[in-house]
Structure formats: structure tokens, C-alpha cells
PDB file of C-alpha atoms in Angstrom:
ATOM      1  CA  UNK A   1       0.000   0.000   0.000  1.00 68.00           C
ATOM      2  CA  UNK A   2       1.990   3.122  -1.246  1.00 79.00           C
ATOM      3  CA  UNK A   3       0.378   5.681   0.492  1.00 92.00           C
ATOM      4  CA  UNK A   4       3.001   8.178  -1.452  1.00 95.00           C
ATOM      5  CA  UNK A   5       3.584   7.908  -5.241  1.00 95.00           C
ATOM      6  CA  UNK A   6       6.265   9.232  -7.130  1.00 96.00           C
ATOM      7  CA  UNK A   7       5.122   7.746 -10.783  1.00 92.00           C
ATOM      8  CA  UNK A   8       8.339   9.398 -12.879  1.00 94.00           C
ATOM      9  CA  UNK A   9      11.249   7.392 -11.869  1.00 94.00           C
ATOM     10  CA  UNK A  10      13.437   9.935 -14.130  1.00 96.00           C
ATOM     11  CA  UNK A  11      13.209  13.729 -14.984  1.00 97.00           C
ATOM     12  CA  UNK A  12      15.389  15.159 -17.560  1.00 97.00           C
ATOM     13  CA  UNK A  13      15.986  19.142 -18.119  1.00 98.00           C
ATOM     14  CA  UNK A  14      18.340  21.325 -19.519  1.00 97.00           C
ATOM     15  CA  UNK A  15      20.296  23.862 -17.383  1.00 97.00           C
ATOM     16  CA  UNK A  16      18.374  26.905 -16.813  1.00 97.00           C
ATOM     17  CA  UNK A  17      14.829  25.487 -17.498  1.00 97.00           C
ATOM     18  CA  UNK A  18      12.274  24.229 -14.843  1.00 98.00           C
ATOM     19  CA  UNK A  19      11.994  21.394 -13.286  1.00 98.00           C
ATOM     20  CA  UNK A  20       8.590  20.065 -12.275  1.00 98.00           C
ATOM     21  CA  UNK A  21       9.318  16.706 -10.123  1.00 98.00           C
ATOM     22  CA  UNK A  22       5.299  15.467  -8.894  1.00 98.00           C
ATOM     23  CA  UNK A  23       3.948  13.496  -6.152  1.00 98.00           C
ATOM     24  CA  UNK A  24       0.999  12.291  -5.087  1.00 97.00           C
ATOM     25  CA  UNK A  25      -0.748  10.964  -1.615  1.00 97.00           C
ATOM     26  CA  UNK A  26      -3.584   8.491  -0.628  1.00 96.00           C
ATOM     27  CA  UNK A  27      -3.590   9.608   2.829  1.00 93.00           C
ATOM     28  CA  UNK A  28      -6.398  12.346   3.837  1.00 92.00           C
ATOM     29  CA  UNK A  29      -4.750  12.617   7.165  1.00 91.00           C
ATOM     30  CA  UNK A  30      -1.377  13.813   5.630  1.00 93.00           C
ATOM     31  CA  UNK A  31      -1.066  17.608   7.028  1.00 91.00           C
ATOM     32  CA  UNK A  32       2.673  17.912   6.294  1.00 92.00           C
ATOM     33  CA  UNK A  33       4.679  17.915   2.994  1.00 94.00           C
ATOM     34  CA  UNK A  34       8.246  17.773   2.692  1.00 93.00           C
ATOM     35  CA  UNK A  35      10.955  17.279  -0.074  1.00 96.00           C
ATOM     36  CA  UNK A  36      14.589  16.221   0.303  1.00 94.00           C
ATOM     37  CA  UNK A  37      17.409  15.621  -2.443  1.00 95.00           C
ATOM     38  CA  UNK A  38      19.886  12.737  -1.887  1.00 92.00           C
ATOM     39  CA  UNK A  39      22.920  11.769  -3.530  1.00 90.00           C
ATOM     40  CA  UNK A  40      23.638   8.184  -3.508  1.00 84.00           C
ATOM     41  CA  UNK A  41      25.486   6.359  -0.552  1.00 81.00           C
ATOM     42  CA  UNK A  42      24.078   9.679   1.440  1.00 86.00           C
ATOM     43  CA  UNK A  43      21.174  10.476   3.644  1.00 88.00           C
ATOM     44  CA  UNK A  44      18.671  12.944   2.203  1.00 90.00           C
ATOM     45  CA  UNK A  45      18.446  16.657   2.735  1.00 91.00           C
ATOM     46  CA  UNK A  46      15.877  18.348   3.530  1.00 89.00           C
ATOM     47  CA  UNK A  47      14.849  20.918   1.031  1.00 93.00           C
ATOM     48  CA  UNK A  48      11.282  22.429   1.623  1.00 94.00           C
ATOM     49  CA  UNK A  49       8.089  21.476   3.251  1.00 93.00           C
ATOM     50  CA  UNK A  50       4.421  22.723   3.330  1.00 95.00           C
ATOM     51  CA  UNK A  51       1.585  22.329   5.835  1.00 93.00           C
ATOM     52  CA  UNK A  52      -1.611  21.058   4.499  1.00 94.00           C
ATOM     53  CA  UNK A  53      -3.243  25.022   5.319  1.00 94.00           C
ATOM     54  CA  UNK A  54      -0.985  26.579   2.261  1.00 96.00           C
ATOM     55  CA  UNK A  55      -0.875  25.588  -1.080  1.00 96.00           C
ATOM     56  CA  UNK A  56       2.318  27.221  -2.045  1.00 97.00           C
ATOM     57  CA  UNK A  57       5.882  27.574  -0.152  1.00 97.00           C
ATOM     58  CA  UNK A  58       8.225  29.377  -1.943  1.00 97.00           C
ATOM     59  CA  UNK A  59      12.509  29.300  -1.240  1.00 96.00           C
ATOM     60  CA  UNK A  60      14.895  30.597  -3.425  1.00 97.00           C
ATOM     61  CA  UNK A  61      14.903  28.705  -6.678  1.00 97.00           C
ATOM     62  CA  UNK A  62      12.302  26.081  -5.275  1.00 98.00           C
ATOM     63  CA  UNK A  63       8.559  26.273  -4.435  1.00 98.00           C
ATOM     64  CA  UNK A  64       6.447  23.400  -3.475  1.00 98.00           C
ATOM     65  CA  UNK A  65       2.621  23.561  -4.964  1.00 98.00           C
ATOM     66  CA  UNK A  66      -0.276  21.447  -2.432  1.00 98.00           C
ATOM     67  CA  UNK A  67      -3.139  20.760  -4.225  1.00 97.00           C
ATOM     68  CA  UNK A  68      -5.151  18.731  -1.490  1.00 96.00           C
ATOM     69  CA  UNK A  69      -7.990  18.636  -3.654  1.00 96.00           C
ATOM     70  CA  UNK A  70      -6.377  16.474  -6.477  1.00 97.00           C
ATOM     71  CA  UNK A  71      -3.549  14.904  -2.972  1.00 97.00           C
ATOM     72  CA  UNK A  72      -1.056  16.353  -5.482  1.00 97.00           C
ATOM     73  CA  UNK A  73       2.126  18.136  -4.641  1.00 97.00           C
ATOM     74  CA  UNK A  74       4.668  19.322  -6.864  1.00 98.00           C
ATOM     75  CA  UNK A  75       8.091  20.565  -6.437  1.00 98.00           C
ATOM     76  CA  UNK A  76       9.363  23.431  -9.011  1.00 98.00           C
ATOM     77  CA  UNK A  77      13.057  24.050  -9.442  1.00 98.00           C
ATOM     78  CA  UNK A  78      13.889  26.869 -11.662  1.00 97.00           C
ATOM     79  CA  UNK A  79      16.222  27.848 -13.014  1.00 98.00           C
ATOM     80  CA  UNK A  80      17.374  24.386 -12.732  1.00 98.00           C
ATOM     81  CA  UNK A  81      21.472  23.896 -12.050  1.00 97.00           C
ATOM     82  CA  UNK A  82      23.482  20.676 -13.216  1.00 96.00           C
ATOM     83  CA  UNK A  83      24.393  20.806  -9.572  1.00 95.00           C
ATOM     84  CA  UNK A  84      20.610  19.772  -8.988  1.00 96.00           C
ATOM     85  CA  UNK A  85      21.009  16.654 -10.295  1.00 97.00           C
ATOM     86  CA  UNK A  86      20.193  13.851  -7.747  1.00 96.00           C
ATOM     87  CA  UNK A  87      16.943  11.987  -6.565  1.00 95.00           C
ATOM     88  CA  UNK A  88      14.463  13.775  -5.260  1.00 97.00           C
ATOM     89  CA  UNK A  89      11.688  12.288  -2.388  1.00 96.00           C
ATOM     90  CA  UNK A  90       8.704  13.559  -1.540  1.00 96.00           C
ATOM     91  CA  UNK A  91       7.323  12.613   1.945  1.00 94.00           C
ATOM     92  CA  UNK A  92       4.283  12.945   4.059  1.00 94.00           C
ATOM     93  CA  UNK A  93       3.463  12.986   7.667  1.00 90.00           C
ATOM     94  CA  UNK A  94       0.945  13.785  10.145  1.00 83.00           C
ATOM     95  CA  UNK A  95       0.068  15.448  13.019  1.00 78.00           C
ATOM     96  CA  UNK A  96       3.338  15.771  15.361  1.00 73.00           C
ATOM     97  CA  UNK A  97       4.494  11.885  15.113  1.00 77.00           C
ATOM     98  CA  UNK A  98       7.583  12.893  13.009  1.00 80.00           C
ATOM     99  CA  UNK A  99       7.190   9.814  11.012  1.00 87.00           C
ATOM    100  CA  UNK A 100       7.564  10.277   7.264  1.00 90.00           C
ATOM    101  CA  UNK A 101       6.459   8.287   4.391  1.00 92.00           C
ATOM    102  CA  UNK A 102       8.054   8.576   1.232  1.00 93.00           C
ATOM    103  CA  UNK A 103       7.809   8.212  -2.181  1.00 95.00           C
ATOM    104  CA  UNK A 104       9.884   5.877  -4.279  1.00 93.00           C
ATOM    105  CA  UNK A 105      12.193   8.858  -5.722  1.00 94.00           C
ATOM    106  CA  UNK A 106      12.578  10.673  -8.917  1.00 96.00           C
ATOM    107  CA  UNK A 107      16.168  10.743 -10.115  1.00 96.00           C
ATOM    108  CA  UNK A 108      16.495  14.375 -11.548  1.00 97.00           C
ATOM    109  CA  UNK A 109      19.525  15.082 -14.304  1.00 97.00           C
ATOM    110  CA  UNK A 110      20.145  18.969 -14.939  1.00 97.00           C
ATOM    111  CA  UNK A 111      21.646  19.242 -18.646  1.00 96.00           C
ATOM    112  CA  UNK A 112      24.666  21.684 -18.664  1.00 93.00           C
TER     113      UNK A 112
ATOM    114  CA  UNK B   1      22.241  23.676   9.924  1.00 63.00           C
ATOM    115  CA  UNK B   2      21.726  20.459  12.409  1.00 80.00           C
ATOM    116  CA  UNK B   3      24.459  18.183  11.812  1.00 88.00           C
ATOM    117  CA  UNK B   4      23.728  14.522  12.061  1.00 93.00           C
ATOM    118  CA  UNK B   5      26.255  12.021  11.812  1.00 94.00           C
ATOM    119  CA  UNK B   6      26.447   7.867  12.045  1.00 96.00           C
ATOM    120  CA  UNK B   7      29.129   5.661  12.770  1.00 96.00           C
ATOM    121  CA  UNK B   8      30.099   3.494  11.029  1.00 96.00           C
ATOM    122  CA  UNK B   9      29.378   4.561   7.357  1.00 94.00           C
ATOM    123  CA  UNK B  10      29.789   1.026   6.097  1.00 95.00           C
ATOM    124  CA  UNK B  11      30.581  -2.401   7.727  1.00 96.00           C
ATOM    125  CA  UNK B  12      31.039  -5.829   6.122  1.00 96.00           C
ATOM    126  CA  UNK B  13      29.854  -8.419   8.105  1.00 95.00           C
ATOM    127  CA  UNK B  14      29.772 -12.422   8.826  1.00 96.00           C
ATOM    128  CA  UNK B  15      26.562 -13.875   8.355  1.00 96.00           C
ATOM    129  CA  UNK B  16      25.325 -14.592  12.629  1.00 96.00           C
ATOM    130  CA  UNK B  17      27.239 -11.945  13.741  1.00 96.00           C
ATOM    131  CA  UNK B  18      25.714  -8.596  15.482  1.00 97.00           C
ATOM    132  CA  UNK B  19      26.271  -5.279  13.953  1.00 97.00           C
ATOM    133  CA  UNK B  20      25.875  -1.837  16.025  1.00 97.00           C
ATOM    134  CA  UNK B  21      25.499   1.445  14.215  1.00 97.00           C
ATOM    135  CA  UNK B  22      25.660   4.891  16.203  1.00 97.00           C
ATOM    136  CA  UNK B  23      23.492   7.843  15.084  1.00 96.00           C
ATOM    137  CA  UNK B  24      24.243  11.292  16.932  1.00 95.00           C
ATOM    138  CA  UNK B  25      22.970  14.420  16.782  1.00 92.00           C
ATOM    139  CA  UNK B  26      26.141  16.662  16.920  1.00 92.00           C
ATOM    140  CA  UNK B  27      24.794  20.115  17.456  1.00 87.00           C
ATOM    141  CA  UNK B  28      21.159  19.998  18.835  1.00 87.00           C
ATOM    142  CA  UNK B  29      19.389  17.496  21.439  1.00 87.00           C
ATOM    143  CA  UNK B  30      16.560  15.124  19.689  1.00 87.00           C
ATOM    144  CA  UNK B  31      14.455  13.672  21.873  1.00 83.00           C
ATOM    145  CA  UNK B  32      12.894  11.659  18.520  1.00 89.00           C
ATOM    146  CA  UNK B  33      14.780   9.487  15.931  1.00 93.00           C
ATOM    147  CA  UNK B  34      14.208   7.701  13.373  1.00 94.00           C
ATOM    148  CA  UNK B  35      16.112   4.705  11.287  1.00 96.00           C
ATOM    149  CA  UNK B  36      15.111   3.984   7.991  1.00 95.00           C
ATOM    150  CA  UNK B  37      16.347   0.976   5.593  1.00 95.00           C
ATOM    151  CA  UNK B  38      16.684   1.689   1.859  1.00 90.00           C
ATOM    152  CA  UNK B  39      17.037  -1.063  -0.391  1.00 85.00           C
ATOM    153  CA  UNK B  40      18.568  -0.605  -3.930  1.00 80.00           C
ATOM    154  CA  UNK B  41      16.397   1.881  -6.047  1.00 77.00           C
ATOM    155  CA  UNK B  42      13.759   2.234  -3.736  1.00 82.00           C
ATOM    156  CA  UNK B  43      12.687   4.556  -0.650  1.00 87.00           C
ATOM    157  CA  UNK B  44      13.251   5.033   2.603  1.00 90.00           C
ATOM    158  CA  UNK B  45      11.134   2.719   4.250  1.00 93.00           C
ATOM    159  CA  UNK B  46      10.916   3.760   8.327  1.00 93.00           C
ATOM    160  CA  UNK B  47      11.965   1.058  10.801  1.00 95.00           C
ATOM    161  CA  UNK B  48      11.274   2.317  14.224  1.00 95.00           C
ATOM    162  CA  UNK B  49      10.695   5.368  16.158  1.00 93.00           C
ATOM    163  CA  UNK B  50      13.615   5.975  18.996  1.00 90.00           C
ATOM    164  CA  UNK B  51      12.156   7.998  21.842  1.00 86.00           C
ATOM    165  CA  UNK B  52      14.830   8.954  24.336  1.00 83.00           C
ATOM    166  CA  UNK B  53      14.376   7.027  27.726  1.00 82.00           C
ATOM    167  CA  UNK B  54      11.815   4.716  26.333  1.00 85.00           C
ATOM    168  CA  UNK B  55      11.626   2.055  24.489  1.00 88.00           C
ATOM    169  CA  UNK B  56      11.304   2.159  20.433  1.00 92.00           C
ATOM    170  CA  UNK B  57       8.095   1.767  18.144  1.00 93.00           C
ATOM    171  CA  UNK B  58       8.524  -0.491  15.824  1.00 95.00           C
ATOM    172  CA  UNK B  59       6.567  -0.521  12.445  1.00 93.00           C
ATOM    173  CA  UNK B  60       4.840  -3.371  10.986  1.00 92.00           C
ATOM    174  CA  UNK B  61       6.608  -5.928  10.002  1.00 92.00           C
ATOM    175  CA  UNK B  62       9.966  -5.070  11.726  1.00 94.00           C
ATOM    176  CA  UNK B  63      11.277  -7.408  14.059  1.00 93.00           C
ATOM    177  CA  UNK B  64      12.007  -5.574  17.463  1.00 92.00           C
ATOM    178  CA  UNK B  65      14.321  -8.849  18.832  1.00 94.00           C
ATOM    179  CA  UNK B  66      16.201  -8.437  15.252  1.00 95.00           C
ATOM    180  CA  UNK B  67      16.846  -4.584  15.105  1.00 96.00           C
ATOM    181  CA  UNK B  68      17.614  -4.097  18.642  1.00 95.00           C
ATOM    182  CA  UNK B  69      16.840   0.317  19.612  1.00 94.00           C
ATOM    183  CA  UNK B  70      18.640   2.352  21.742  1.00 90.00           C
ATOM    184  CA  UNK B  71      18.315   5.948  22.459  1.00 88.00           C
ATOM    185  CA  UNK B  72      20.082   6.640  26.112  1.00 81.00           C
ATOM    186  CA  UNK B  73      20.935  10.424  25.582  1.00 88.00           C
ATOM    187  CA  UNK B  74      18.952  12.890  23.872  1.00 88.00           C
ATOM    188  CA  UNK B  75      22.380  12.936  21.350  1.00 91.00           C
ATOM    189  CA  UNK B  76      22.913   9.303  20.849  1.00 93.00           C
ATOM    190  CA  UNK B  77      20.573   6.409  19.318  1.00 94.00           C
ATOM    191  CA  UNK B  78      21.764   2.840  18.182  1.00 95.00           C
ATOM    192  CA  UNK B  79      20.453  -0.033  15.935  1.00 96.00           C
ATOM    193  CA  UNK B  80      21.605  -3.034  16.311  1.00 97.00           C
ATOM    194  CA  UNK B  81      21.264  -5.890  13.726  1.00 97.00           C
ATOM    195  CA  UNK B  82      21.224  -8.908  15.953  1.00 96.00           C
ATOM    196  CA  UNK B  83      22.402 -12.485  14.003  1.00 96.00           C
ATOM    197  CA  UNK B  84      22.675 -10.853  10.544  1.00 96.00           C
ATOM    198  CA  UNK B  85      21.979 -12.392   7.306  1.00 95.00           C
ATOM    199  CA  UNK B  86      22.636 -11.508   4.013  1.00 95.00           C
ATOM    200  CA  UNK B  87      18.770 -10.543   3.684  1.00 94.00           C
ATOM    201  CA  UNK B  88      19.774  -7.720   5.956  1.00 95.00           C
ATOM    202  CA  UNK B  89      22.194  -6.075   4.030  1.00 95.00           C
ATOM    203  CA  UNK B  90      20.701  -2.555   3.227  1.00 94.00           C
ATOM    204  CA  UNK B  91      21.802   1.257   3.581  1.00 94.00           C
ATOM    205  CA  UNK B  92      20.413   2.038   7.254  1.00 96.00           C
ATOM    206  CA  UNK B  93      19.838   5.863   7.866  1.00 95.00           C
ATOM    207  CA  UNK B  94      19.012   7.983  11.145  1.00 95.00           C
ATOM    208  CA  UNK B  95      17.318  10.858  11.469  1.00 94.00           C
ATOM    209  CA  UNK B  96      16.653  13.064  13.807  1.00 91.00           C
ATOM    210  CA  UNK B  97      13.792  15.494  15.011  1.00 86.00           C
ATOM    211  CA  UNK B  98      14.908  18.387  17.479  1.00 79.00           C
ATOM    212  CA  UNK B  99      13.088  18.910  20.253  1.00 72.00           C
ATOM    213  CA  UNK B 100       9.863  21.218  20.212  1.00 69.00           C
ATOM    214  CA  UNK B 101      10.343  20.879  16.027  1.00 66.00           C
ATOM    215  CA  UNK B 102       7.717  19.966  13.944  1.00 65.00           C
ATOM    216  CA  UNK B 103       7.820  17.467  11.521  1.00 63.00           C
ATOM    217  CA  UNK B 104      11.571  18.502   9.997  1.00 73.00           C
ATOM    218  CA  UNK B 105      14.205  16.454  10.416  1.00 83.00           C
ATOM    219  CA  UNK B 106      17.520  15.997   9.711  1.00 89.00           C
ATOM    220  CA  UNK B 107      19.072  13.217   8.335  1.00 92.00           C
ATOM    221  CA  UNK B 108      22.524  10.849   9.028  1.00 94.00           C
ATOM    222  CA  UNK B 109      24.599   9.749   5.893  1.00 93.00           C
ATOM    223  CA  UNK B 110      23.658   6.460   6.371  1.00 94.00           C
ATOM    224  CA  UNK B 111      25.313   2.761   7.164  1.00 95.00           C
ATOM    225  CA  UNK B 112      26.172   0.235   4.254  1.00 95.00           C
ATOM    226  CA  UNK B 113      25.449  -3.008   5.646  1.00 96.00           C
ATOM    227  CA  UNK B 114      27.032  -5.605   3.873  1.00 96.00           C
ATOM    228  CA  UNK B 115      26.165  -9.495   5.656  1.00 96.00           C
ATOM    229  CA  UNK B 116      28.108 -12.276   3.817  1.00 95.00           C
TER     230      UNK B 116
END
């Protein structure tokens, strides 16, 4: 039961377009959004989250979209840097637990 | 930002044999972490919950007498893999959640388990 879906296993973009890397949830009770970037043989980094009560969060070159009508969330990246290539996970969590549930991944390459 | 590190980044192990990896928070106190096994190409799937003074929650399907959770400090959490076997090889990761923090956390590099 993947309660978080990541259906593009690979997302390729030239340098200094936008990326659009997509998730989606099954999970109603999901109230908290984030995305990290990992590099193999590394543990991921946290790049931006979103509570369920916004629909956008904005930082720098990346803003997360929520729409919780559609459980949809989408991560922009623009203008997108070879340096951005890696695999990028959505996860999910609710209330205060701290647990996370996570997509399978989309493996991002940034086209100098 | 919060640095968290794990010890050791990769072990090779005899099949039977019990493995211990360290996850620390270096620069803030977590009173919550978390360990995660990936498998090759896919996600992070969460393990157990490590509550400082307490004893872990463990999620479905993982054996608590097999992944063995400490968290004595509110710095210091270990896993360890009790009687490995190869089916147990895996990249391991920590994270951890500082204190009064929402749902943020931070994550360790990770431990390549390798059981022969």
C-alpha cells in the first residue's frame, strides 16, 4: 500500500529550465509535505516542506505547490542547475508523530 | 544547519554476527529518531521510532528482537542488527527530530550493511 507515489522514476531538463518533479498521496490525514534531495550512498536533505493550510511555499529557486484537492504536490526548481542533479523524495506525515512516508524517488539530471 | 552524523558509514559483516550502528545528533538534542532501511532503487522505508528514555516503536513488520533500539541520551541512538543475514544487508539511515520541532528532520549519511 503506497500511500506516497512518485510515478516518474526519471526527470530530464536542460540547465536553466524548470523542473517540475510530482507526487501524489492516498492519505487524507497527511497535514505535512516535505521534499529532500539525496545523492547516492548519502542520507537525504531536507529541502522544503508545506503544511496542508498553504498551497504554495516558496525558497529561493524552489517552491512546493499542495493541491489537497487532487492529494497532489509538486516541487518546481527553476532555473534548474546541473548541480541539482540527484533523486528527489517527496514525503508525508501527520500530526506531530515525526514519522515520514516517502515516495519511491525521482532521479532528476540537470543538462549543462 | 543540524548536523547529524552515524558511525560506522559502512561495515562488512559475517553472516550470525551482530552489527551496532551509532546515530548522533552533533549540534542539537533530539528527543525523537528515526532509522530507515533503503534497499537498492527504492525509498526510505521507516523502521522504528527511537524515543529517548523509552523504548522504540517499531513498524509493521519489523522485528524488534532483530533490530535491537537504543536511544540513552537525547544525542545518541543505536540499531543493532542482531544475528545478521545476508537478507539484511541494506543502507540504514538515522534521522533526527529536534526537540519542540515539527515534523523537519535531519538526516545521518547512512550505514552500508554488507552481511556475507
Amino acid at each position: 500500500d503506497q500511500q506516497v507515489k512518485q510515478n516518474s522514476p526519471s526527470l530530464s531538463v536542460q540547465e536553466g529550465r524548470i523542473s517540475i518533479l510530482n507526487c501524489d498521496y492516498t492519505n487524507s490525514m497527511f497535514d505535512y509535505f516535505l521534499w529532500y534531495k539525496k545523492y547516492p550512498a548519502e542520507g537525504p536533505t531536507f529541502l522544503i516542506s508545506i503544511s496542508s493550510i498553504k498551497d504554495k511555499n516558496e525558497d529561493g529557486r524552489f517552491t512546493v505547490f499542495l493541491n489537497k484537492s487532487a492529494k497532489h504536490l509538486s516541487l518546481h526548481i527553476v532555473p534548474s542547475q546541473p548541480g541539482d542533479s540527484a533523486v528527489y523524495f517527496c514525503a508525508a506525515s501527520f500530526g506531530n508523530t515525526g514519522k515520514l512516508i516517502f515516495g519511491q524517488g525521482t532521479t532528476l539530471q540537470v543538462k549543462p | 544547519g543540524a548536523v547529524v552524523s552515524q558511525h560506522p558509514s559502512w561495515v562488512i559483516c559475517k553472516s550470525g554476527t551482530s552489527v551496532k550502528i551509532e546515530c548522533r545528533s552533533l549540534d542539537f538534542q533530539a528527543t525523537t529518531m528515526f532509522w530507515y532501511r533503503q534497499f537498492p532503487k527504492q525509498s526510505l522505508m521507516l523502521m522504528a521510532t527511537s524515543n529517548e528514555g523509552s523504548k522504540a516503536t517499531y513498524e509493521q513488520g519489523v522485528e524488534k528482537d532483530k533490530f535491537l533500539i537504543n536511544h540513552a541520551s537525547l544525542t545518541l541512538s543505536t540499531l543493532t542488527v542482531t544475528s545478521a543475514h545476508p537478507e539484511d544487508s541494506s543502507f540504514y539511515i538515522c534521522s533526527a527530530k529536534e526537540s519542540g520541532a515539527y515534523n523537519e528532520q535531519f538526516f545521518g549519511p547512512g550505514t552500508r550493511l554488507t552481511v556475507l
